[in-house]
GROMACS .gro file of C-alpha atoms in nm:
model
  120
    1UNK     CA    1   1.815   1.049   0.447
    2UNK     CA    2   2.056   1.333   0.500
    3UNK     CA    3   1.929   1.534   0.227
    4UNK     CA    4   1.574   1.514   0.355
    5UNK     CA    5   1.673   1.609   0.683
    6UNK     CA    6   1.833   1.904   0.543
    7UNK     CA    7   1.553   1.991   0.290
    8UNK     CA    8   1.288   2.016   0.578
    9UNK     CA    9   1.536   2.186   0.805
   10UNK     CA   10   1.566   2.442   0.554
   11UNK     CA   11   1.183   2.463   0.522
   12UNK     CA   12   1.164   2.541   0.870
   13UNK     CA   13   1.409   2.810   0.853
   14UNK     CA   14   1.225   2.993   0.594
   15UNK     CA   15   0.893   2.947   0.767
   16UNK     CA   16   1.098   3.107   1.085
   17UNK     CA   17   1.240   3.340   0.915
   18UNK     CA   18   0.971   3.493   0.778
   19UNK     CA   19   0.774   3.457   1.089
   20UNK     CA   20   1.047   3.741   1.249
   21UNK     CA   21   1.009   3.978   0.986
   22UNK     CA   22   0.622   3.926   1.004
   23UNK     CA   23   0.606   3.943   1.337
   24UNK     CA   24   0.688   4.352   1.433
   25UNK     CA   25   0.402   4.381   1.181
   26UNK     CA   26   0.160   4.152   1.296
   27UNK     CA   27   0.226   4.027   1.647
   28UNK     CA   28   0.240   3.693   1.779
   29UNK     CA   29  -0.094   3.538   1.642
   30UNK     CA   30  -0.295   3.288   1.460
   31UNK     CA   31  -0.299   3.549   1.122
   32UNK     CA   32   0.108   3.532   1.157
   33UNK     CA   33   0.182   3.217   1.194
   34UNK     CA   34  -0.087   3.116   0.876
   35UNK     CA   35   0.080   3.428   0.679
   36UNK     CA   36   0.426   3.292   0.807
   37UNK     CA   37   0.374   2.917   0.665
   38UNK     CA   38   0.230   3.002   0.334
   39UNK     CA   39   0.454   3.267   0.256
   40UNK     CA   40   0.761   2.999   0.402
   41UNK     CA   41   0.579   2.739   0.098
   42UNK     CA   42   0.585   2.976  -0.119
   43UNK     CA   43   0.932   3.082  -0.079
   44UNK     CA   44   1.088   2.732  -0.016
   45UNK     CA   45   0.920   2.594  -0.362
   46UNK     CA   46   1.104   2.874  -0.561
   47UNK     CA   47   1.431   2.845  -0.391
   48UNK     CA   48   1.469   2.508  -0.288
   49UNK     CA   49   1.385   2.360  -0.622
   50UNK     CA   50   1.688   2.165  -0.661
   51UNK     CA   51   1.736   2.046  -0.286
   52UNK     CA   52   1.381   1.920  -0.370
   53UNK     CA   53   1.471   1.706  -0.646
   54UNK     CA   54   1.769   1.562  -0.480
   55UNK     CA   55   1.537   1.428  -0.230
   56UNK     CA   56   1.296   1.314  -0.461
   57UNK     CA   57   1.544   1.094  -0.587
   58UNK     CA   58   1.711   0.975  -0.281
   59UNK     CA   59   1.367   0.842  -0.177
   60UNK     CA   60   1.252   0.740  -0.518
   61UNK     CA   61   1.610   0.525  -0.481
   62UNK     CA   62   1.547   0.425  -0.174
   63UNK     CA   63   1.196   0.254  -0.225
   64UNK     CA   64   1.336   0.110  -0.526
   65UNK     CA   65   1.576  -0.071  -0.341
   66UNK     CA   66   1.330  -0.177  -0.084
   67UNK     CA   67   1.097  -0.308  -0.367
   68UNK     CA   68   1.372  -0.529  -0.496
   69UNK     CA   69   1.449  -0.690  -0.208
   70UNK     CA   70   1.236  -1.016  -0.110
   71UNK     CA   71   0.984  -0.955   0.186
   72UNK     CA   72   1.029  -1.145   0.475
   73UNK     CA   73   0.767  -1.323   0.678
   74UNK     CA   74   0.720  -1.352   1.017
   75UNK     CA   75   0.638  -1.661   1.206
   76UNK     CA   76   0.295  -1.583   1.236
   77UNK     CA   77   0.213  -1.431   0.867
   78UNK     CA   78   0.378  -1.791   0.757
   79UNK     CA   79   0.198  -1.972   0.987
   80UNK     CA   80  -0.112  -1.799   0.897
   81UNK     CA   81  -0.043  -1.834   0.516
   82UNK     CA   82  -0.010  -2.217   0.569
   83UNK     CA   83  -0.360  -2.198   0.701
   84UNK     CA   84  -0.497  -2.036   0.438
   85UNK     CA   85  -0.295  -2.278   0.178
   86UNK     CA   86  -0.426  -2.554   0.371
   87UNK     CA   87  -0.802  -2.471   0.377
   88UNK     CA   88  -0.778  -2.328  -0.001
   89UNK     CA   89  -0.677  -2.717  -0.109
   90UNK     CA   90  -0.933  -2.839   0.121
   91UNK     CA   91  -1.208  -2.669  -0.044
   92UNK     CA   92  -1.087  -2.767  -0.386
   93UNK     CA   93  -1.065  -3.109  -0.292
   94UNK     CA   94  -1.421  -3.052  -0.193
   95UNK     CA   95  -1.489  -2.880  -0.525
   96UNK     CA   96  -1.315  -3.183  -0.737
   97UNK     CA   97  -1.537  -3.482  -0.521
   98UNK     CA   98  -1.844  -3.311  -0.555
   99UNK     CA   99  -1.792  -3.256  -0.938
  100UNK     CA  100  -1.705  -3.622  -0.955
  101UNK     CA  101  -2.021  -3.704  -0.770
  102UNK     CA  102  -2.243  -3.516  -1.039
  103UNK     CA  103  -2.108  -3.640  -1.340
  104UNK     CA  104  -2.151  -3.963  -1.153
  105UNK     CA  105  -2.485  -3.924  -1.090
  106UNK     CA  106  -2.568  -3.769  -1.414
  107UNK     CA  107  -2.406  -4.069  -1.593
  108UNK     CA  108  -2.603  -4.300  -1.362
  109UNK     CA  109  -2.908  -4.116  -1.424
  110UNK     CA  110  -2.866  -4.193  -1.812
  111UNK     CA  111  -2.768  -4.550  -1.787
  112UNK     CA  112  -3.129  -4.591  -1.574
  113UNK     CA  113  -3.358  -4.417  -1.866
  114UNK     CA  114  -3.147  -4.573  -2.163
  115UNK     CA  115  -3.192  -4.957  -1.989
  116UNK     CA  116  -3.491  -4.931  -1.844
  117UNK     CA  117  -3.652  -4.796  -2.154
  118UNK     CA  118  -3.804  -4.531  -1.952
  119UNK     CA  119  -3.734  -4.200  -1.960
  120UNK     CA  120  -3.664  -3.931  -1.688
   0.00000   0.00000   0.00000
């Protein structure tokens, strides 16, 4: 966290710097402070290369690490998980009798035209 700390403070700097050398030029205005920041980028990306990378890497580390590590659930996303559990085995409960209850009735339905001698 250091490194990005010092990456943006060094950002700034530039930006700041080149704000006072813009500044006898163009005064204290919108145009400076635009010509200030994109000069500042433009600076900063060819200097600061490697800082850059360093802090790509300490937060490409860092979410790594927080990827491995388990989440943990509050009280109410487990609570609210359980409800969803619960309802999602309710429905297939729900699912599972009613399939029963067709292939029920279709059996039923061709027991009644095969021994009646009738059909449907």
């Amino acid at each position: 966290m250091r490194t990005f700390w010092l990456y943006t403070l060094a950002r700034l700097g530039i930006i700041v710097g080149v704000g006072l050398i813009l500044f006898p030029f163009l005064g204290l205005n919108l145009l400076m402070a635009v010509a200030a920041i994109v000069i500042g980028a433009l600076l900063s990306y060819l200097f600061l290369g490697n800082m850059r990378a360093r802090v790509a890497t300490d937060i490409e580390a860092r979410l790594a690490a927080r990827a491995s590590k388990p989440k943990r659930k509050s009280a109410d996303e487990a609570a609210e998980d359980q409800i969803v559990d619960d309802r999602l085995t309710e429905e297939e409960r729900l699912t599972e009798e009613e399939h029963a209850a067709d292939e029920k009735r279709t059996a039923d339905e061709e027991n009644i035209s095969d021994g009646n001698g009738r059909e449907k």
